[in-house]
Amino acid sequence: MECFQVLESGEGIEQAILRRLSARGGLQGRCASGKHPALLVVSPRAAARGIPVPRQCRTVLLPGGMGGVLPRAASAVSYGVSPRDSLTISSREGNTLWAALQREVVTVTGQVVERQEFPLVLDREGEELPALAAAGALLLLGVPLEELGPPPG
């Protein structure tokens, strides 16, 4: 069983997640056991291209408004620019996004994260939705919000 799986089409989400997890010493805590990923992350381009998704996972993080076949999941968290999404962008100041968690979510390790806003620093390319997806994945993997700010080093 994998703690997480990223379905993407060259957006760099998995690389951003792994880089941040590596900087903090890896995943802390146990995701679960079983055949399916504890967290499935679907990128904006993968959703737009209709890339097939696994049949089941515990939690899925997906772009808001994603159509098509969705996996069976105990929990679904959407990200995007709509106020209906669980994780949205509230504003942008230069290369800093202010992300808003619109409702509480439960991490794959069972911790509850309350609604709040937090800053995200974009890399050189500055793509907002992939950055939001990476931050959402890290949050759902149990990385504290205060560690999602400017990247280390």
Short mmCIF file of C-alpha atoms in Angstrom, two decimals:
data_model
loop_
_atom_site.label_atom_id
_atom_site.label_comp_id
_atom_site.label_asym_id
_atom_site.label_seq_id
_atom_site.Cartn_x
_atom_site.Cartn_y
_atom_site.Cartn_z
CA MET A 1 0.00 0.00 0.00
CA GLU A 2 1.20 3.44 -0.83
CA CYS A 3 0.61 6.40 1.42
CA PHE A 4 -0.12 8.50 -1.63
CA GLN A 5 -0.33 8.35 -5.39
CA VAL A 6 -0.30 11.32 -7.75
CA LEU A 7 -1.97 11.22 -11.15
CA GLU A 8 -0.55 14.12 -13.11
CA SER A 9 0.50 15.22 -16.52
CA GLY A 10 3.83 16.96 -16.02
CA GLU A 11 2.75 19.55 -13.43
CA GLY A 12 5.45 18.66 -10.87
CA ILE A 13 3.04 17.96 -8.01
CA GLU A 14 4.57 14.67 -6.92
CA GLN A 15 8.06 16.18 -7.06
CA ALA A 16 6.94 19.12 -4.89
CA ILE A 17 5.37 16.74 -2.35
CA LEU A 18 8.45 14.51 -2.19
CA ARG A 19 10.80 17.50 -1.92
CA ARG A 20 8.85 18.92 1.05
CA LEU A 21 8.52 15.53 2.75
CA SER A 22 12.24 14.90 2.31
CA ALA A 23 13.09 18.29 3.83
CA ARG A 24 11.10 17.40 6.95
CA GLY A 25 12.55 13.89 7.27
CA GLY A 26 9.85 11.94 5.42
CA LEU A 27 6.33 11.02 6.43
CA GLN A 28 5.67 10.93 10.13
CA GLY A 29 3.09 8.46 11.33
CA ARG A 30 1.52 5.61 9.48
CA CYS A 31 -0.99 6.05 6.67
CA ALA A 32 -2.71 2.64 6.76
CA SER A 33 -2.42 -0.84 5.42
CA GLY A 34 -4.20 -2.34 2.46
CA LYS A 35 -4.03 -2.47 -1.32
CA HIS A 36 -5.16 1.06 -2.13
CA PRO A 37 -3.43 4.43 -1.62
CA ALA A 38 -4.42 6.30 1.52
CA LEU A 39 -4.37 9.50 -0.56
CA LEU A 40 -4.96 9.85 -4.27
CA VAL A 41 -4.08 13.25 -5.79
CA VAL A 42 -5.51 14.12 -9.21
CA SER A 43 -3.87 17.05 -11.02
CA PRO A 44 -5.75 19.64 -13.08
CA ARG A 45 -4.30 18.39 -16.39
CA ALA A 46 -4.86 14.72 -15.53
CA ALA A 47 -8.50 15.52 -14.77
CA ALA A 48 -8.88 17.50 -18.00
CA ARG A 49 -7.35 14.65 -20.02
CA GLY A 50 -9.50 12.01 -18.35
CA ILE A 51 -6.57 9.91 -17.10
CA PRO A 52 -8.02 6.73 -15.54
CA VAL A 53 -8.09 6.76 -11.74
CA PRO A 54 -7.67 3.79 -9.40
CA ARG A 55 -10.93 2.19 -8.36
CA GLN A 56 -10.50 2.88 -4.66
CA CYS A 57 -8.59 4.98 -2.13
CA ARG A 58 -9.22 6.31 1.36
CA THR A 59 -9.05 10.03 0.53
CA VAL A 60 -9.07 11.69 -2.88
CA LEU A 61 -7.83 15.24 -3.56
CA LEU A 62 -9.20 16.41 -6.88
CA PRO A 63 -9.88 19.56 -8.89
CA GLY A 64 -13.31 21.06 -8.26
CA GLY A 65 -15.86 20.18 -10.89
CA MET A 66 -13.97 17.07 -11.98
CA GLY A 67 -16.27 14.85 -13.97
CA GLY A 68 -15.82 11.32 -15.16
CA VAL A 69 -15.28 8.18 -13.15
CA LEU A 70 -14.20 8.88 -9.59
CA PRO A 71 -12.69 6.37 -7.19
CA ARG A 72 -14.62 5.05 -4.24
CA ALA A 73 -13.25 7.02 -1.31
CA ALA A 74 -14.21 7.58 2.31
CA SER A 75 -13.37 11.26 1.90
CA ALA A 76 -13.09 13.67 -1.03
CA VAL A 77 -11.42 17.07 -0.88
CA SER A 78 -11.69 19.43 -3.83
CA TYR A 79 -9.31 22.25 -4.72
CA GLY A 80 -9.70 25.12 -7.13
CA VAL A 81 -10.98 28.65 -7.52
CA SER A 82 -14.66 28.07 -6.72
CA PRO A 83 -15.96 28.96 -3.24
CA ARG A 84 -17.51 25.47 -3.27
CA ASP A 85 -14.04 23.86 -3.26
CA SER A 86 -12.63 22.73 0.06
CA LEU A 87 -9.25 24.34 -0.67
CA THR A 88 -9.28 27.60 -2.62
CA ILE A 89 -7.16 30.61 -3.46
CA SER A 90 -8.25 33.68 -1.55
CA SER A 91 -5.69 36.11 -2.99
CA ARG A 92 -2.29 36.46 -4.62
CA GLU A 93 0.48 38.93 -3.75
CA GLY A 94 3.39 38.58 -6.18
CA ASN A 95 4.61 35.00 -5.90
CA THR A 96 2.67 34.37 -2.67
CA LEU A 97 -0.75 32.74 -2.78
CA TRP A 98 -3.09 32.88 0.16
CA ALA A 99 -4.87 29.55 0.28
CA ALA A 100 -8.11 29.12 2.20
CA LEU A 101 -9.24 25.86 3.72
CA GLN A 102 -13.01 26.40 3.52
CA ARG A 103 -14.04 23.53 5.80
CA GLU A 104 -12.33 21.21 8.21
CA VAL A 105 -10.64 18.14 6.75
CA VAL A 106 -9.33 14.93 8.25
CA THR A 107 -5.78 13.84 7.40
CA VAL A 108 -4.94 10.28 6.41
CA THR A 109 -3.65 9.76 9.95
CA GLY A 110 -6.95 10.94 11.46
CA GLN A 111 -6.06 14.49 12.58
CA VAL A 112 -8.70 17.19 12.10
CA VAL A 113 -7.51 20.42 10.47
CA GLU A 114 -9.79 23.41 11.05
CA ARG A 115 -10.68 25.97 8.38
CA GLN A 116 -8.12 28.74 8.00
CA GLU A 117 -5.95 30.69 5.55
CA PHE A 118 -2.25 30.13 4.96
CA PRO A 119 0.45 31.43 2.59
CA LEU A 120 2.04 29.43 -0.23
CA VAL A 121 5.09 30.64 -2.13
CA LEU A 122 5.00 29.78 -5.82
CA ASP A 123 8.09 28.57 -7.63
CA ARG A 124 9.44 30.17 -10.80
CA GLU A 125 6.67 28.83 -13.06
CA GLY A 126 4.00 30.11 -10.70
CA GLU A 127 1.20 27.72 -11.61
CA GLU A 128 -1.45 28.19 -8.96
CA LEU A 129 -3.54 25.00 -9.12
CA PRO A 130 -0.61 22.54 -9.07
CA ALA A 131 0.83 24.45 -6.08
CA LEU A 132 -2.56 24.27 -4.37
CA ALA A 133 -2.77 20.52 -5.10
CA ALA A 134 0.71 19.90 -3.64
CA ALA A 135 -0.14 21.92 -0.52
CA GLY A 136 -3.45 20.08 -0.14
CA ALA A 137 -1.70 16.73 -0.44
CA LEU A 138 0.89 17.68 2.17
CA LEU A 139 -1.83 18.89 4.48
CA LEU A 140 -3.77 15.62 4.06
CA LEU A 141 -0.56 13.67 4.69
CA GLY A 142 -0.28 15.38 8.08
CA VAL A 143 2.22 18.17 7.38
CA PRO A 144 1.32 21.09 9.67
CA LEU A 145 0.08 24.25 7.96
CA GLU A 146 2.95 26.30 9.38
CA GLU A 147 5.34 24.07 7.40
CA LEU A 148 3.60 24.81 4.09
CA GLY A 149 4.93 28.38 3.87
CA PRO A 150 8.16 29.28 2.06
CA PRO A 151 10.12 26.18 1.00
CA PRO A 152 13.27 25.35 2.93
CA GLY A 153 16.65 26.38 1.59
#
